Tab-separated table of N, CA and C in Angstrom:
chain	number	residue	atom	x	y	z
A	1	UNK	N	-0.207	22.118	16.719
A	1	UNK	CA	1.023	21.437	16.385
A	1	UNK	C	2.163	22.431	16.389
A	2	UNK	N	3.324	22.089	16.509
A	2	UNK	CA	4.644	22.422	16.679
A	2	UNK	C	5.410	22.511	15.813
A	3	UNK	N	6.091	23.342	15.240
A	3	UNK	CA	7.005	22.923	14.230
A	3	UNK	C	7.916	22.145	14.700
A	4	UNK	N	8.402	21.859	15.961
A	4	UNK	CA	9.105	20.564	16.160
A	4	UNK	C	8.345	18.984	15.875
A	5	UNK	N	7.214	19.056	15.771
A	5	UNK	CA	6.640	17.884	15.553
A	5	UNK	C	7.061	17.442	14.357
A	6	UNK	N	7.183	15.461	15.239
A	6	UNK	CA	7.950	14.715	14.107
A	6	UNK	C	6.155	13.929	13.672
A	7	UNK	N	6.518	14.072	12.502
A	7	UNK	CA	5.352	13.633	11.076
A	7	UNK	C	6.129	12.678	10.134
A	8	UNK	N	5.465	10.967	10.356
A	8	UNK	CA	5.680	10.350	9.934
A	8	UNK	C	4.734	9.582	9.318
A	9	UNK	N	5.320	9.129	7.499
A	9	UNK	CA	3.995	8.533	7.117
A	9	UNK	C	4.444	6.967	6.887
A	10	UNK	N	4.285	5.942	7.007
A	10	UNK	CA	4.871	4.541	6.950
A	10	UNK	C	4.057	3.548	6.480
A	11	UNK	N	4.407	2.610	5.260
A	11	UNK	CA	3.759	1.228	5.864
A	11	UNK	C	3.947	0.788	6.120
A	12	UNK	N	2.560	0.142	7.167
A	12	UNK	CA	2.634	-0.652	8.042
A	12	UNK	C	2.019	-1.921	8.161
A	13	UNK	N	2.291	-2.954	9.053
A	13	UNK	CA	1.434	-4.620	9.156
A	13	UNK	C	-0.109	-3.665	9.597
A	14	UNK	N	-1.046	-4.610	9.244
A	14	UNK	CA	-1.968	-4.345	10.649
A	14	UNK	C	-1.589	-4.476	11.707
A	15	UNK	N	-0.834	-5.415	12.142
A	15	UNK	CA	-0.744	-6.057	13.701
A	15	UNK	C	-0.017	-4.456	14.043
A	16	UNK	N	0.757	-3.651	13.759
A	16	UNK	CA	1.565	-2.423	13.992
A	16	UNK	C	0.556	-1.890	13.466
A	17	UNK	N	-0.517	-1.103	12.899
A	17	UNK	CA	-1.467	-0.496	12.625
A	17	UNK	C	-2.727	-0.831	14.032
A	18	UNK	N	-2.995	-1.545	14.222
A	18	UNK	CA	-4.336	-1.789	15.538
A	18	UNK	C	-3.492	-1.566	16.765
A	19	UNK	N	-2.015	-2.225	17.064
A	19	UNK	CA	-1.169	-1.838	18.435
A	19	UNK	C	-0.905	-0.374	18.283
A	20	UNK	N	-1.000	0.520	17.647
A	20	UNK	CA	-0.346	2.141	17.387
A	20	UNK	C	-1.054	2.741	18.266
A	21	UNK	N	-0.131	3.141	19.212
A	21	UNK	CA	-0.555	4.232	19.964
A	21	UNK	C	-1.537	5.271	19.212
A	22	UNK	N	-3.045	5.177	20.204
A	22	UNK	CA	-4.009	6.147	19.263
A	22	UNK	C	-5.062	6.079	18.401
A	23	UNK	N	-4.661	4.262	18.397
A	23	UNK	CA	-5.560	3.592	17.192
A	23	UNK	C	-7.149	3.621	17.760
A	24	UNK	N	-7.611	3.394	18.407
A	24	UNK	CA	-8.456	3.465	19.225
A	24	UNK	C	-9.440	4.405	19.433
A	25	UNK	N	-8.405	5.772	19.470
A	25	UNK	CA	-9.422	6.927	19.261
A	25	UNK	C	-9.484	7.222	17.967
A	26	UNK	N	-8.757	7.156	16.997
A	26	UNK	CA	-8.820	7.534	15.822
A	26	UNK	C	-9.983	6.994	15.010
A	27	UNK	N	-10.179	5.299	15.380
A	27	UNK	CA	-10.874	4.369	14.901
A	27	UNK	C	-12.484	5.238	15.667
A	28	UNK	N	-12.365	4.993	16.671
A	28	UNK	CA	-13.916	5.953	17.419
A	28	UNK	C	-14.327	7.057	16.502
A	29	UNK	N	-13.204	8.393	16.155
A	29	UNK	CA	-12.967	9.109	15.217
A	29	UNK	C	-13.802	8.786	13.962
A	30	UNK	N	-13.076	8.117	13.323
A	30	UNK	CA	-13.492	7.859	11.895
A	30	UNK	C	-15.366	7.102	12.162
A	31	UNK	N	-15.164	6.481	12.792
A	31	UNK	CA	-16.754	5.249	13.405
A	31	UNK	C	-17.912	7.046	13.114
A	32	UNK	N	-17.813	7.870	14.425
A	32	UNK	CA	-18.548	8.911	14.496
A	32	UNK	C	-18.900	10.038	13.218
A	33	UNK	N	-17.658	9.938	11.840
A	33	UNK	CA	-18.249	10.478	11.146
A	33	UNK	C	-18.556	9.976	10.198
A	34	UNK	N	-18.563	8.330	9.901
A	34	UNK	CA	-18.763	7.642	8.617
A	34	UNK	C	-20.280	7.970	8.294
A	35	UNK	N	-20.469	8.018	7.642
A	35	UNK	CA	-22.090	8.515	7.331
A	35	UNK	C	-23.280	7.343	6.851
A	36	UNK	N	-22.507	6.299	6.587
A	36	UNK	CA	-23.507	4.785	6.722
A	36	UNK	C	-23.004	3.611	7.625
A	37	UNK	N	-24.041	3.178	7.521
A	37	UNK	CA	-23.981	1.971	8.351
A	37	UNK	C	-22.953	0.658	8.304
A	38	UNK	N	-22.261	0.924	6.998
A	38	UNK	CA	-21.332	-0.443	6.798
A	38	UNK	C	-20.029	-0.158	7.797
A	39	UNK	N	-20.000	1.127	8.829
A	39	UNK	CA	-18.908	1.231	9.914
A	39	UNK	C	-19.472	1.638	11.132
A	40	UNK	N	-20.573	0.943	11.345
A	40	UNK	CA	-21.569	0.964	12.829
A	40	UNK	C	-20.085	0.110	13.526
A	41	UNK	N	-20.001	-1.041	13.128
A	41	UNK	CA	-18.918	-1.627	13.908
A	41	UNK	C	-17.235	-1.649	13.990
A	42	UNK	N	-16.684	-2.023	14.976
A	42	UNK	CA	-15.446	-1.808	15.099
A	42	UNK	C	-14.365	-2.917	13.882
A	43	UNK	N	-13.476	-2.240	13.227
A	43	UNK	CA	-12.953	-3.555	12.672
A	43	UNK	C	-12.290	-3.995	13.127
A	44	UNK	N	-12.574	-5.493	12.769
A	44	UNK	CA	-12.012	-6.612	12.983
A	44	UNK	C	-10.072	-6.687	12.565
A	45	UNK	N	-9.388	-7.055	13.330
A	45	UNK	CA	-7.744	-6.870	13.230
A	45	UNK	C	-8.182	-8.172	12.481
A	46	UNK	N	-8.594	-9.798	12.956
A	46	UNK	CA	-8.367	-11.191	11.872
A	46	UNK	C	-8.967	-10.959	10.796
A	47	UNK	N	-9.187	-9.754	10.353
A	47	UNK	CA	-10.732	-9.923	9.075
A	47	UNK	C	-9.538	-9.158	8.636
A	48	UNK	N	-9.052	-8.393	8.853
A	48	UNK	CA	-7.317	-7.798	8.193
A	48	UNK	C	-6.311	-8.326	7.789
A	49	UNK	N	-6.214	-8.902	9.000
A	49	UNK	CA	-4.884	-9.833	8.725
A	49	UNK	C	-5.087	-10.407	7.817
A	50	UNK	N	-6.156	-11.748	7.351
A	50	UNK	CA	-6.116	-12.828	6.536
A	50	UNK	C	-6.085	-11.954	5.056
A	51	UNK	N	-6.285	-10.283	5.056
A	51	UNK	CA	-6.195	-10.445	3.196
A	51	UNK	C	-4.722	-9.797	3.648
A	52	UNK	N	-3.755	-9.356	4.072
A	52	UNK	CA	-2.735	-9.153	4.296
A	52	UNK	C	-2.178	-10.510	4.388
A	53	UNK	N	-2.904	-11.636	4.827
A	53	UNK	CA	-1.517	-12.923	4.608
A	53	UNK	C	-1.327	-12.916	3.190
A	54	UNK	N	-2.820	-12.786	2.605
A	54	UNK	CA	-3.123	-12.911	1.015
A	54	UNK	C	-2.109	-12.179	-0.036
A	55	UNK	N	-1.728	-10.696	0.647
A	55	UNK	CA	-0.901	-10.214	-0.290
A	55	UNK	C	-1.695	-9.605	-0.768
A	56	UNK	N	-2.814	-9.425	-0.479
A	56	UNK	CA	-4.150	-8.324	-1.211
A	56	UNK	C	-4.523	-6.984	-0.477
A	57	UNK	N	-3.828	-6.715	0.813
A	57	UNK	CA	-3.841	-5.637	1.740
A	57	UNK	C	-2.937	-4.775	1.661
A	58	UNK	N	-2.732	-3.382	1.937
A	58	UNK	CA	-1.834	-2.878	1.894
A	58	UNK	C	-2.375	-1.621	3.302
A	59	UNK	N	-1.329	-1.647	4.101
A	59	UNK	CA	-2.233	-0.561	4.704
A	59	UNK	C	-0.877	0.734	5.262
A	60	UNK	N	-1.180	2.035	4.799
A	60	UNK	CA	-0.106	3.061	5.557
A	60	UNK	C	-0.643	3.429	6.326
A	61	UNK	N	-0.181	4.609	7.569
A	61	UNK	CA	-0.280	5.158	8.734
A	61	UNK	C	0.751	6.336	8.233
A	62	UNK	N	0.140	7.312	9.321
A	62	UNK	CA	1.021	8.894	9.605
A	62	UNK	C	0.822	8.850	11.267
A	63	UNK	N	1.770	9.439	11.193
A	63	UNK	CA	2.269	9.210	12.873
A	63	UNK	C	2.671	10.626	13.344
A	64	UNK	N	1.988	11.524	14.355
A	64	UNK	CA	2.628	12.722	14.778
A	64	UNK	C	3.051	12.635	16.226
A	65	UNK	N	4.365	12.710	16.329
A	65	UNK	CA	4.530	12.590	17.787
A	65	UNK	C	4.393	11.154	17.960
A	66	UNK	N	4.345	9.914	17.326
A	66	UNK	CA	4.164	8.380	17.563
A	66	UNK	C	2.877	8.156	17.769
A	67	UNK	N	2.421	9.105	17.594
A	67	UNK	CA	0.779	8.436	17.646
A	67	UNK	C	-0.081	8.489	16.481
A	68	UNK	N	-0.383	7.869	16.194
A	68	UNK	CA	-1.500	7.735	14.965
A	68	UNK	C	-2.256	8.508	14.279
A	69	UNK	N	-2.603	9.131	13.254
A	69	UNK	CA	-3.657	10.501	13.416
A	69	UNK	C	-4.233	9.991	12.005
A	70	UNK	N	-3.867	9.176	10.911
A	70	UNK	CA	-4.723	8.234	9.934
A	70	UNK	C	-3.863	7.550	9.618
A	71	UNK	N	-4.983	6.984	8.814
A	71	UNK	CA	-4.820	5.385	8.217
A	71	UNK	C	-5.554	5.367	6.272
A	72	UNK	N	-4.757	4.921	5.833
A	72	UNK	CA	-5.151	3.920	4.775
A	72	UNK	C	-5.086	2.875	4.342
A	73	UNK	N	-6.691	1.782	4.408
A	73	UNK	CA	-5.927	0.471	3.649
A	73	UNK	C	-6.119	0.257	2.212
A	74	UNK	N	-5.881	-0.650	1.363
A	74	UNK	CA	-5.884	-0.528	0.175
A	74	UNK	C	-5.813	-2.181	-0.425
A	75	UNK	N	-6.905	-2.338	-1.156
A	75	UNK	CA	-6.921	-3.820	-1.443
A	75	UNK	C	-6.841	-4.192	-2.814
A	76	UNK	N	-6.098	-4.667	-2.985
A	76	UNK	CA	-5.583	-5.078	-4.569
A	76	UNK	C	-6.894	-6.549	-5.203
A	77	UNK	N	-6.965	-6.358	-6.506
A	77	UNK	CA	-8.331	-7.344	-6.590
A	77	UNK	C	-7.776	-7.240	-8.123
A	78	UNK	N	-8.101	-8.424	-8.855
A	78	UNK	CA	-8.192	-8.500	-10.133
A	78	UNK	C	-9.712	-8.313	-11.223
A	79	UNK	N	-9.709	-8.135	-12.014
A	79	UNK	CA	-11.261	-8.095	-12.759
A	79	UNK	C	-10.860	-8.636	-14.097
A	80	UNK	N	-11.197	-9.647	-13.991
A	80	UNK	CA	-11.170	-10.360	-15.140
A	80	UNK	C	-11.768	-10.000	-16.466
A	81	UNK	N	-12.913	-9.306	-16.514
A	81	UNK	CA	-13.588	-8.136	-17.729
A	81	UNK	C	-12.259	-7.737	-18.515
A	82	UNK	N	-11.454	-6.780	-17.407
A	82	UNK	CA	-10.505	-5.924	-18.301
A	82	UNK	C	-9.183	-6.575	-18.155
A	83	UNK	N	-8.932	-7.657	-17.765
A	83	UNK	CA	-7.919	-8.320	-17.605
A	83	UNK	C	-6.520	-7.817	-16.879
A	84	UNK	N	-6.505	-7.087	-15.884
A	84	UNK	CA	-5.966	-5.980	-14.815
A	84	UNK	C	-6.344	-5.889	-13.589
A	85	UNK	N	-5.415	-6.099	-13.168
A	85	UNK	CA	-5.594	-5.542	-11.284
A	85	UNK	C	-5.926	-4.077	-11.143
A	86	UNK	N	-6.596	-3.773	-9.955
A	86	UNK	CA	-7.376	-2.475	-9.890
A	86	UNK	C	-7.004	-2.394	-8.143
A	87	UNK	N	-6.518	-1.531	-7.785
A	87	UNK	CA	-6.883	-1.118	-6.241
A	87	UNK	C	-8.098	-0.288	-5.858
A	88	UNK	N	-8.652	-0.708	-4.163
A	88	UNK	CA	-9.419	0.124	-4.133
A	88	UNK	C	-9.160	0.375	-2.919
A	89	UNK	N	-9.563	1.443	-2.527
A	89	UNK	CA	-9.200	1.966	-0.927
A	89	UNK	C	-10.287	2.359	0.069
A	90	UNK	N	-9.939	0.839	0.617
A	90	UNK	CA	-11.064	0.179	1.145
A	90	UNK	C	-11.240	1.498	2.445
A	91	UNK	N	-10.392	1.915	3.106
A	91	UNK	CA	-10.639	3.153	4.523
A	91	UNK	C	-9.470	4.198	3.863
A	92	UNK	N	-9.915	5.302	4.589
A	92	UNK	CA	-8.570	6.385	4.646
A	92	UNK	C	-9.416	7.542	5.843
A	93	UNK	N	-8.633	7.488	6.586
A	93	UNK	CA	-9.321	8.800	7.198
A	93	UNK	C	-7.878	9.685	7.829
A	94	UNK	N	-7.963	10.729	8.059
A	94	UNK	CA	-7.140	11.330	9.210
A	94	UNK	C	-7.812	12.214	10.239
A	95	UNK	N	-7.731	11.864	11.451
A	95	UNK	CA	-8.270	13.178	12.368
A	95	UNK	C	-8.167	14.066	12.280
A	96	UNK	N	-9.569	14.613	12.489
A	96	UNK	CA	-9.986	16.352	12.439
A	96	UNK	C	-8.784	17.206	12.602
A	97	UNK	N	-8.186	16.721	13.777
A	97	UNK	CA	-7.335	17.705	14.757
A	97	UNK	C	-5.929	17.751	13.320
A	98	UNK	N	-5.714	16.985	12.587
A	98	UNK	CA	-4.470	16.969	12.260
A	98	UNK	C	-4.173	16.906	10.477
A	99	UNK	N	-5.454	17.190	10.282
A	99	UNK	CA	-5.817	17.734	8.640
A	99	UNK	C	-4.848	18.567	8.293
A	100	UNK	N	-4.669	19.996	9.169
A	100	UNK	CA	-4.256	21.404	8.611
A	100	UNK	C	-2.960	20.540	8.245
A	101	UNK	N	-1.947	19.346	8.597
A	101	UNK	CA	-0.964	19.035	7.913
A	101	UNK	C	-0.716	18.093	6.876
A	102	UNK	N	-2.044	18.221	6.474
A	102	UNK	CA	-2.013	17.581	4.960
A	102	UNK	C	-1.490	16.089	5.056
A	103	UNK	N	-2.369	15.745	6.154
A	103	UNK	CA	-2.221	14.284	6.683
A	103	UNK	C	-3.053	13.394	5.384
A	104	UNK	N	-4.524	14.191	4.932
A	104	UNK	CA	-5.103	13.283	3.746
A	104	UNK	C	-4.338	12.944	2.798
A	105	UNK	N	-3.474	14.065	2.481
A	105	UNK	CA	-2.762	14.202	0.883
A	105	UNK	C	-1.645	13.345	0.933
A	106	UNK	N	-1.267	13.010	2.541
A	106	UNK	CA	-0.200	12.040	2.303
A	106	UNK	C	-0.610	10.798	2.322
A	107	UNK	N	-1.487	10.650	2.462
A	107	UNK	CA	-2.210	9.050	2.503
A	107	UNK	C	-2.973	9.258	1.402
A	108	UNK	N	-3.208	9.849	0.440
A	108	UNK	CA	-3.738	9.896	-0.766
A	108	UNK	C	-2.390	9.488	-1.843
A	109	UNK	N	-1.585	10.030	-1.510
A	109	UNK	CA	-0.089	9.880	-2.717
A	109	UNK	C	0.504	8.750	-2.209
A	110	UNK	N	0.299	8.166	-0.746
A	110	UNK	CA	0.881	7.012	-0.593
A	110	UNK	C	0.010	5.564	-1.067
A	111	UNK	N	-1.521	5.989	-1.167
A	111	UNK	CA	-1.978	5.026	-1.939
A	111	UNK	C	-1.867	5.346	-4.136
A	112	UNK	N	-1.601	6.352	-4.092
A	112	UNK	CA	-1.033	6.152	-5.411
A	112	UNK	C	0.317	5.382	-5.833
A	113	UNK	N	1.046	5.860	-5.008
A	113	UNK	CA	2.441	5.484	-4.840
A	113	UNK	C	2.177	3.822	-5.390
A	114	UNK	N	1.538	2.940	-4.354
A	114	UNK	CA	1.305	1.415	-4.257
A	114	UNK	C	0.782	1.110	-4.710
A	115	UNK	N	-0.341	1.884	-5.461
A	115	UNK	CA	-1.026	0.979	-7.307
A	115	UNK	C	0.447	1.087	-8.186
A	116	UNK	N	0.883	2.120	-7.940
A	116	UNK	CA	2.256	1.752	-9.133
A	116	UNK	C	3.279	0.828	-9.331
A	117	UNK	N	3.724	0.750	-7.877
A	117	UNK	CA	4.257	0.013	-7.281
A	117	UNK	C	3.781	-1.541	-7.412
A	118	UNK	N	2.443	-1.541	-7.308
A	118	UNK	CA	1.813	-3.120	-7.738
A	118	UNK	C	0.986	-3.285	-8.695
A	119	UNK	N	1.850	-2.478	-9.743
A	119	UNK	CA	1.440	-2.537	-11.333
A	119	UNK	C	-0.231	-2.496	-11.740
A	120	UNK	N	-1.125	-1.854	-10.768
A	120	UNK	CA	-2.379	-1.601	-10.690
A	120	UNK	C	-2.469	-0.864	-12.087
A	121	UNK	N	-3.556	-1.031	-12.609
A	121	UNK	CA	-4.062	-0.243	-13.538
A	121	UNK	C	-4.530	0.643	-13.619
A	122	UNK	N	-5.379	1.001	-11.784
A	122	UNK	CA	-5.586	2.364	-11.646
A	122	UNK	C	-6.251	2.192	-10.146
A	123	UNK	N	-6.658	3.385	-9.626
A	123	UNK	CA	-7.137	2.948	-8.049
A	123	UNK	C	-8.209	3.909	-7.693
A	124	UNK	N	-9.086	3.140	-7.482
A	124	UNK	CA	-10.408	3.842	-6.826
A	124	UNK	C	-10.879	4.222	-5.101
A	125	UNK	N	-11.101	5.110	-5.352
A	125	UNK	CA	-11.482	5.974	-4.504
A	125	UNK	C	-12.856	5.958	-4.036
A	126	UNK	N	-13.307	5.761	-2.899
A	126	UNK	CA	-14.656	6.197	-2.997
A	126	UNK	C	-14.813	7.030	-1.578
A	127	UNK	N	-16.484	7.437	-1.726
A	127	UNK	CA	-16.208	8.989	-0.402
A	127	UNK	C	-17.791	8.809	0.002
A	128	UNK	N	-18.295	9.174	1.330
A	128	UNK	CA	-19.710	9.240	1.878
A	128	UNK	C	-20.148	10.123	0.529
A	129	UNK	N	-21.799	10.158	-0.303
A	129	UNK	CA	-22.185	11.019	-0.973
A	129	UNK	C	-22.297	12.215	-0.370
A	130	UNK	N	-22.225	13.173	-0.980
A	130	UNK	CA	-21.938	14.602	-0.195
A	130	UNK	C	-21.115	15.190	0.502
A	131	UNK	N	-20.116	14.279	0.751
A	131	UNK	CA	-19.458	14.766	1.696
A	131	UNK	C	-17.916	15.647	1.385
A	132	UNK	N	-17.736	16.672	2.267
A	132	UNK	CA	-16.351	17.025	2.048
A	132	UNK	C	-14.911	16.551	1.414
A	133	UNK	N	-14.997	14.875	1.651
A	133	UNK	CA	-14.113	14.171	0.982
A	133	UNK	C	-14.706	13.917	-0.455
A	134	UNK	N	-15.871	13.909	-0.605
A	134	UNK	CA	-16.456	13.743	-1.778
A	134	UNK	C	-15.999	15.069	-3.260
A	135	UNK	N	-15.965	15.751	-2.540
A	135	UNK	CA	-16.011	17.008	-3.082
A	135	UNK	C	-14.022	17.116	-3.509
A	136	UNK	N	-13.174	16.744	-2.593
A	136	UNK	CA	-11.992	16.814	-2.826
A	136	UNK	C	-11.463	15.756	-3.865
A	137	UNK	N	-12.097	14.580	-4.165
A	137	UNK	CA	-12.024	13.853	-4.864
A	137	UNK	C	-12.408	14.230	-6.269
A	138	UNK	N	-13.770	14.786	-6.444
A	138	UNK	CA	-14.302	15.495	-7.369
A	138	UNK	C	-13.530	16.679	-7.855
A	139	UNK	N	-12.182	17.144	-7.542
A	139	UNK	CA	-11.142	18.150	-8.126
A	139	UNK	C	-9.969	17.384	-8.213
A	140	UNK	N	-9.832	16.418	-7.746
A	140	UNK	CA	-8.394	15.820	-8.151
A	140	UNK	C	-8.485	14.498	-9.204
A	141	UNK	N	-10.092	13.425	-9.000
A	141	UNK	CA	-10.218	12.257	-10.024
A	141	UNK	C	-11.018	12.746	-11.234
A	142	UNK	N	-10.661	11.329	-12.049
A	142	UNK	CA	-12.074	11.757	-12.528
A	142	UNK	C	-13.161	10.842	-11.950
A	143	UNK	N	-14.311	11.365	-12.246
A	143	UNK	CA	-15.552	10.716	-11.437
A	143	UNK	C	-15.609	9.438	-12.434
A	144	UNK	N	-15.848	8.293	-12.054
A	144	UNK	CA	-16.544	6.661	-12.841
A	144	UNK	C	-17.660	6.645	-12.556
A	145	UNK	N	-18.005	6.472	-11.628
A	145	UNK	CA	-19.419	5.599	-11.031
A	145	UNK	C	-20.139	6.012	-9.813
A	146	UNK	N	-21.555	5.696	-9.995
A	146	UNK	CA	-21.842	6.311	-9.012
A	146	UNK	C	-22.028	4.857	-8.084
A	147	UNK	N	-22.223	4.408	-6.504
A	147	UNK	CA	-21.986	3.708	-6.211
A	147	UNK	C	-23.565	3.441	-5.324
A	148	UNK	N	-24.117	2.494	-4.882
A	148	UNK	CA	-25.299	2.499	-4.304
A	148	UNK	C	-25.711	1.610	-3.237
A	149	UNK	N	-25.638	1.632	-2.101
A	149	UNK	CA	-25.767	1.069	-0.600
A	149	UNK	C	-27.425	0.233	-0.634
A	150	UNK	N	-27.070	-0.895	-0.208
A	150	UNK	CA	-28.559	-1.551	0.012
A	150	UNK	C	-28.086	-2.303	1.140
A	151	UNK	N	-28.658	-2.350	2.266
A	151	UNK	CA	-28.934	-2.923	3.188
A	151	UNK	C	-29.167	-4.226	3.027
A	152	UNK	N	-29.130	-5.723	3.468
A	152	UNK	CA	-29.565	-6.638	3.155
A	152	UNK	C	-29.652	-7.607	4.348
């Protein structure tokens, strides 16, 4: 990268999130290092849209040079237990290539930003077990829960 490079972080529709120059490889990207099976497949843009008609989606993008390099979406849900909305962040990734500019951290503060913003009570995070993102999470949250994958 360049120090002329323009670095932009935005939210965005899906419909402008899946058309983004880049989306494509990024999405391949993220597919190749998810570490289970619940992202064997490609997502669905109508399986997006409809919680975005809902008002329950939220999704940003960073843009270097106009092209895409991550994504976060973020889904707002109520829990009636504690009587509070809770976000959770359903994807976040940024490409390998474009980490060194602290592409995570801005899609990490921009999903903080939007629990505040939508009076969330707090927003969860979750990360492959073991993994590098796991570990960055583990110095900035505090840990809740541990979480457990069953096939069905």
């Amino acid at each position: 990268m360049q120090s002329e490079d323009e670095i932009v972080l935005k939210k965005v529709s899906v419909a402008e999130c899946f058309a983004s120059n880049g989306f494509m490889d990024m999405v391949s990207e993220y597919r190749d290092t998810a570490f289970y099976e619940m992202h064997a497949q490609l997502p669905k843009q109508e399986d997006y849209q409809r919680l975005e008609d809902t008002g329950t989606l939220f999704v940003f993008a960073v843009y270097v040079n106009k092209k895409i390099v991550g994504f976060t979406s973020l889904i707002k849900q109520y829990y009636p237990h504690s009587g509070a909305s809770f976000m959770t962040v359903e994807s976040i990734f940024a490409c390998k290539a474009y980490r060194h500019l602290s592409v995570g951290a801005m899609l990490i503060n921009a999903a903080k930003e939007c629990a505040k913003q939508e009076n969330a009570l707090g927003l969860m995070f979750g990360a492959p077990y073991g993994s590098r993102l796991a570990e960055v999470y583990m110095r900035k949250f505090k840990p809740l829960n541990i979480v457990f994958w069953c096939a069905v």
